[in-house]
Amino acid sequence: MMKQRLLAEAIGSFFLFACVVGSGVMAEGLAGGNVAVALLGNTLATGAILAVLIAMLGPISGAHFNPAVTLAFRIRGEIGTREALLFVLVQLCAGIAGVWAAHVMFDLPVWQYSIKPRTGTGQWLGEFIATFGLVLTILGTIKVSKAWVPASVGLYISAAYWFTSSTSFANPAITVARSLSNTFAGISPADVLGFIAAQLAGAIVAVYTFRVLYTDTD
Amino acid sequence: MMKQRLLAEAIGSFFLFACVVGSGVMAEGLAGGNVAVALLGNTLATGAILAVLIAMLGPISGAHFNPAVTLAFRIRGEIGTREALLFVLVQLCAGIAGVWAAHVMFDLPVWQYSIKPRTGTGQWLGEFIATFGLVLTILGTIKVSKAWVPASVGLYISAAYWFTSSTSFANPAITVARSLSNTFAGISPADVLGFIAAQLAGAIVAVYTFRVLYTDTD
Amino acid sequence: MMKQRLLAEAIGSFFLFACVVGSGVMAEGLAGGNVAVALLGNTLATGAILAVLIAMLGPISGAHFNPAVTLAFRIRGEIGTREALLFVLVQLCAGIAGVWAAHVMFDLPVWQYSIKPRTGTGQWLGEFIATFGLVLTILGTIKVSKAWVPASVGLYISAAYWFTSSTSFANPAITVARSLSNTFAGISPADVLGFIAAQLAGAIVAVYTFRVLYTDTD
Amino acid sequence: MMKQRLLAEAIGSFFLFACVVGSGVMAEGLAGGNVAVALLGNTLATGAILAVLIAMLGPISGAHFNPAVTLAFRIRGEIGTREALLFVLVQLCAGIAGVWAAHVMFDLPVWQYSIKPRTGTGQWLGEFIATFGLVLTILGTIKVSKAWVPASVGLYISAAYWFTSSTSFANPAITVARSLSNTFAGISPADVLGFIAAQLAGAIVAVYTFRVLYTDTD
């Protein structure tokens, strides 16, 4: 079972991260300088693959693909510490492999790092809000509208790409992986820590908000 | 229970209004002057977050986020007067907080008011039709296709952004909140009352149309 | 019951036709000459409103909004001749009212007729294929995947807007109504009959194809 | 039953291939040189029609429309060799008829072949990954989230159009058919074999990955 759960996290993270970076390369390459058009393509692809991967892999591993989500389930006691650490390790490794696969598919150098600055209070608040909303969506929808989970997560990220100034990374593993891609979806390595701190804070606050919001007794 | 219902309305209104304004800022900033492209991004984000918030918060508070919807449920006797007033208060306050959060995320001054005129018979008819359709969709779909409610409301607003000349505010609280944002989604404070009057009229007519359309006896 | 069914057809046709024409006006007005961007907005709005209207009104009237669909159900004996004629009358009248409402919303003259030519073998084949596919989708999906009907019809028309040269009117009532709008969605009155003939032929062939494809015995 | 299954494959392949090529012609013709906008239209149409066709024809034939999918079901023993060969034959013939119908609809010469080169390691890796993901999505989603199959396949291909450098043909029959269309979706006949080899390899690896990932015993 554990092997299958890790394989599910690996396949999901690989496809998710390859899709985020690959669709960014495709979109920017074709959009003729209209960044909103590029972001439409990037959004459509990311939201779509998320829903697919969750429908298909959720019943196996829970379909985290995201250390902030794994942290939330760890705080709630729904996953053990050792398994959580293995999940995060697999998310990172398979996710980076996905980014590199995107580079190979688009005939780009495999090894890159981004020079795109993404920093400042506005973007950190964006990552906090984006991750808070993502984790609350996951926990809340699992609790009250289970059939809606794949669609909800895909749609939530589609919206968050547009309403946050950081285009909603909302995922520490993808933040690291995107620092290794000097493309549309990239983030300068120097800015990774600020994003991750905001993401983890958002995830933790979401867990406690969920407790208040969905506990049956008042 | 009441505390949880108000918290659900607060979180939903915060995210909905932050999304409407934030995605408008993002879209207009990136679209290079092509307003249709900007509206595509704004539409995608708004429709998506609405479906997510309703799937996740509907079972708690009914997921109104909209005084016109609360009014409709009040006329139908499904919510008490005191609770309805608290709902509207929370929608306004949390919604405005969402607009201000969008301003902070995008490094804009928090306090603004819009100078964009939105007025005239055409737009008032638009708001009447948009809110009539929204309330009828909510009441009718709850009655006959409950599983479709989150998708229906998200899709309805996505369509109404395009087929009404006012881009379908269809929500008195968001009309007030958008008057406090001099961005893509803004509306001049002087034009707020006309919009709200048309919206409330549409909501009231929808309640009576629903009664005729869905009553089991002819 | 009959009054409610006719009211459902009226409301649905009003919103559908208002949406097709209104979103066309909005999209063309904002798209800065990029017709593909305009068609994206027009498609998004039309597909979305169709799914909403079918989820909400399907359980009342069947949600035809389309004489070709009513004809198909008449051939199959699922609706009587008198009711079918009333359906078509209501679809036409309420649909034209929807087109006129769109004109008022966008501050255009109410009374117009289109000068946009839409004719020729290619477009007639397009209307035949589009209507064949629409009717087969409706009959087949009702038979084997009932929960998918609202989504299927909305998605089918979204696709057909792009893969047919005529942008898939696929509806005799909307063809007449669109001849009364000299906007993005218009069609010259002289070209209406050719379109309607192709649509009815497609609907009839679809009814017989359905019979072969879905009959349980071979 | 067999006759109905083959007819379902024929109708599905006809509409799918007509949609891929037709929406490509429409999109490229209207997009004013912005290829990302064209790809948005092409993606929307293809993803939408796939979901519709699978919801409607899946219960009859399994809705393959794709020799790589038929091969996967053959390896798994869910379809016999003779039937599998008939499926592939029908997919090819009806699919090519769909491409030709698209040509007629858009007033283009029926008989064409593409001169668009699509080759190289990056694109072959893209086809391998795209087909691997498609077959894994189909098998996995059928196993654990059956209601999600039509949406998943439509969304998967929508994403894969953007995250693979080859825009994800992922289907040997459509690869052949698209070589007969010198339009947006075309591929030079000389490049067909490389694509098909990569696709079949991806399908085969997916069958074995599925076995590891979804077998109940560890």
Tab-separated table of C-alpha atoms in Angstrom, chain B residues 33-37 39-40 43-44 119-123 125-127 129-130 132-134 136-137 140-141 144-145 148 151-153 155-156 158-167 209 211-218, chain C residues 1-5 7-8 11 14-15 18-20 22-27 30-32 34 37-38 40-42 44-49 51-52 54-57 59-60 101-102 104-107 147-151:
chain	number	residue	atom	x	y	z
B	33	GLY	CA	-5.447	46.751	-23.893
B	34	ASN	CA	-7.573	43.905	-25.223
B	35	VAL	CA	-10.544	44.236	-22.878
B	36	ALA	CA	-12.179	41.026	-24.119
B	37	VAL	CA	-9.085	39.073	-23.094
B	39	LEU	CA	-12.843	39.922	-19.295
B	40	LEU	CA	-12.079	36.276	-20.156
B	43	THR	CA	-14.871	35.626	-15.927
B	44	LEU	CA	-12.902	32.406	-15.567
B	119	THR	CA	-25.497	53.894	-15.462
B	120	GLY	CA	-28.439	54.204	-17.855
B	121	THR	CA	-31.521	52.226	-18.810
B	122	GLY	CA	-29.559	49.555	-20.671
B	123	GLN	CA	-27.355	48.713	-17.702
B	125	LEU	CA	-32.206	46.439	-17.377
B	126	GLY	CA	-29.033	44.332	-17.433
B	127	GLU	CA	-28.850	44.260	-13.630
B	129	ILE	CA	-32.283	40.550	-15.833
B	130	ALA	CA	-28.989	39.336	-14.359
B	132	PHE	CA	-33.641	37.778	-11.846
B	133	GLY	CA	-31.801	34.976	-13.619
B	134	LEU	CA	-29.371	34.426	-10.747
B	136	LEU	CA	-34.279	31.916	-10.322
B	137	THR	CA	-31.261	29.696	-11.073
B	140	GLY	CA	-34.909	26.364	-9.295
B	141	THR	CA	-31.718	24.341	-9.245
B	144	VAL	CA	-34.884	20.144	-9.143
B	145	SER	CA	-31.137	19.491	-9.647
B	148	TRP	CA	-25.874	21.080	-9.987
B	151	ALA	CA	-21.743	24.503	-11.101
B	152	SER	CA	-24.945	26.309	-12.116
B	153	VAL	CA	-24.235	29.467	-10.145
B	155	LEU	CA	-21.662	29.057	-14.947
B	156	TYR	CA	-24.603	31.466	-14.738
B	158	SER	CA	-19.779	33.420	-16.211
B	159	ALA	CA	-22.425	33.789	-18.899
B	160	ALA	CA	-23.982	36.900	-17.377
B	161	TYR	CA	-20.596	38.698	-17.326
B	162	TRP	CA	-20.889	38.582	-21.121
B	163	PHE	CA	-24.553	38.901	-22.017
B	164	THR	CA	-25.421	41.917	-19.861
B	165	SER	CA	-24.104	45.370	-20.666
B	166	SER	CA	-23.255	45.907	-16.979
B	167	THR	CA	-21.172	42.691	-16.784
B	209	THR	CA	-41.726	33.570	-10.921
B	211	ARG	CA	-43.494	30.126	-7.251
B	212	VAL	CA	-45.455	29.935	-10.514
B	213	LEU	CA	-42.889	27.845	-12.356
B	214	TYR	CA	-42.093	25.204	-9.772
B	215	THR	CA	-45.284	24.780	-7.781
B	216	ASP	CA	-46.384	21.182	-8.107
B	217	THR	CA	-50.064	21.967	-8.456
B	218	ASP	CA	-51.103	23.922	-11.513
C	1	MET	CA	-48.574	21.580	-15.941
C	2	MET	CA	-48.821	22.749	-19.588
C	3	LYS	CA	-48.706	26.397	-18.491
C	4	GLN	CA	-45.567	25.689	-16.487
C	5	ARG	CA	-43.962	23.792	-19.355
C	7	LEU	CA	-43.319	29.175	-19.181
C	8	ALA	CA	-40.151	27.089	-18.805
C	11	ILE	CA	-37.773	31.670	-19.863
C	14	PHE	CA	-35.414	34.212	-23.617
C	15	PHE	CA	-32.177	33.739	-21.677
C	18	ALA	CA	-30.401	36.995	-25.143
C	19	CYS	CA	-27.126	35.359	-24.182
C	20	VAL	CA	-26.132	34.352	-27.704
C	22	GLY	CA	-25.725	39.831	-25.985
C	23	SER	CA	-22.449	38.033	-25.482
C	24	GLY	CA	-21.746	38.444	-29.193
C	25	VAL	CA	-22.227	42.201	-28.914
C	26	MET	CA	-20.096	42.397	-25.777
C	27	ALA	CA	-17.361	40.173	-27.206
C	30	LEU	CA	-14.256	44.505	-26.595
C	31	ALA	CA	-12.108	42.193	-28.720
C	32	GLY	CA	-10.298	44.891	-30.678
C	34	ASN	CA	-9.522	39.700	-32.881
C	37	VAL	CA	-11.086	36.233	-28.911
C	38	ALA	CA	-14.647	37.421	-29.521
C	40	LEU	CA	-14.120	32.598	-27.158
C	41	GLY	CA	-16.284	34.960	-25.105
C	42	ASN	CA	-19.382	34.145	-27.138
C	44	LEU	CA	-18.047	30.517	-23.040
C	45	ALA	CA	-21.265	32.423	-22.376
C	46	THR	CA	-23.459	30.273	-24.636
C	47	GLY	CA	-22.163	26.932	-23.383
C	48	ALA	CA	-22.470	28.051	-19.769
C	49	ILE	CA	-26.030	29.372	-19.985
C	51	ALA	CA	-25.963	23.944	-19.092
C	52	VAL	CA	-27.564	26.160	-16.433
C	54	ILE	CA	-31.091	22.635	-18.844
C	55	ALA	CA	-30.226	21.730	-15.241
C	56	MET	CA	-32.868	24.123	-13.996
C	57	LEU	CA	-35.686	23.810	-16.552
C	59	PRO	CA	-37.197	18.634	-15.254
C	60	ILE	CA	-40.124	20.930	-16.132
C	101	ALA	CA	-33.761	42.625	-24.580
C	102	ALA	CA	-30.107	42.229	-25.549
C	104	VAL	CA	-31.989	47.319	-25.153
C	105	MET	CA	-29.305	46.281	-22.667
C	106	PHE	CA	-26.570	47.332	-25.083
C	107	ASP	CA	-28.318	50.575	-26.112
C	147	ALA	CA	-26.639	13.138	-15.087
C	148	TRP	CA	-24.474	14.370	-17.946
C	149	VAL	CA	-27.255	15.960	-20.021
C	150	PRO	CA	-26.837	19.620	-18.958
C	151	ALA	CA	-23.034	19.483	-19.236
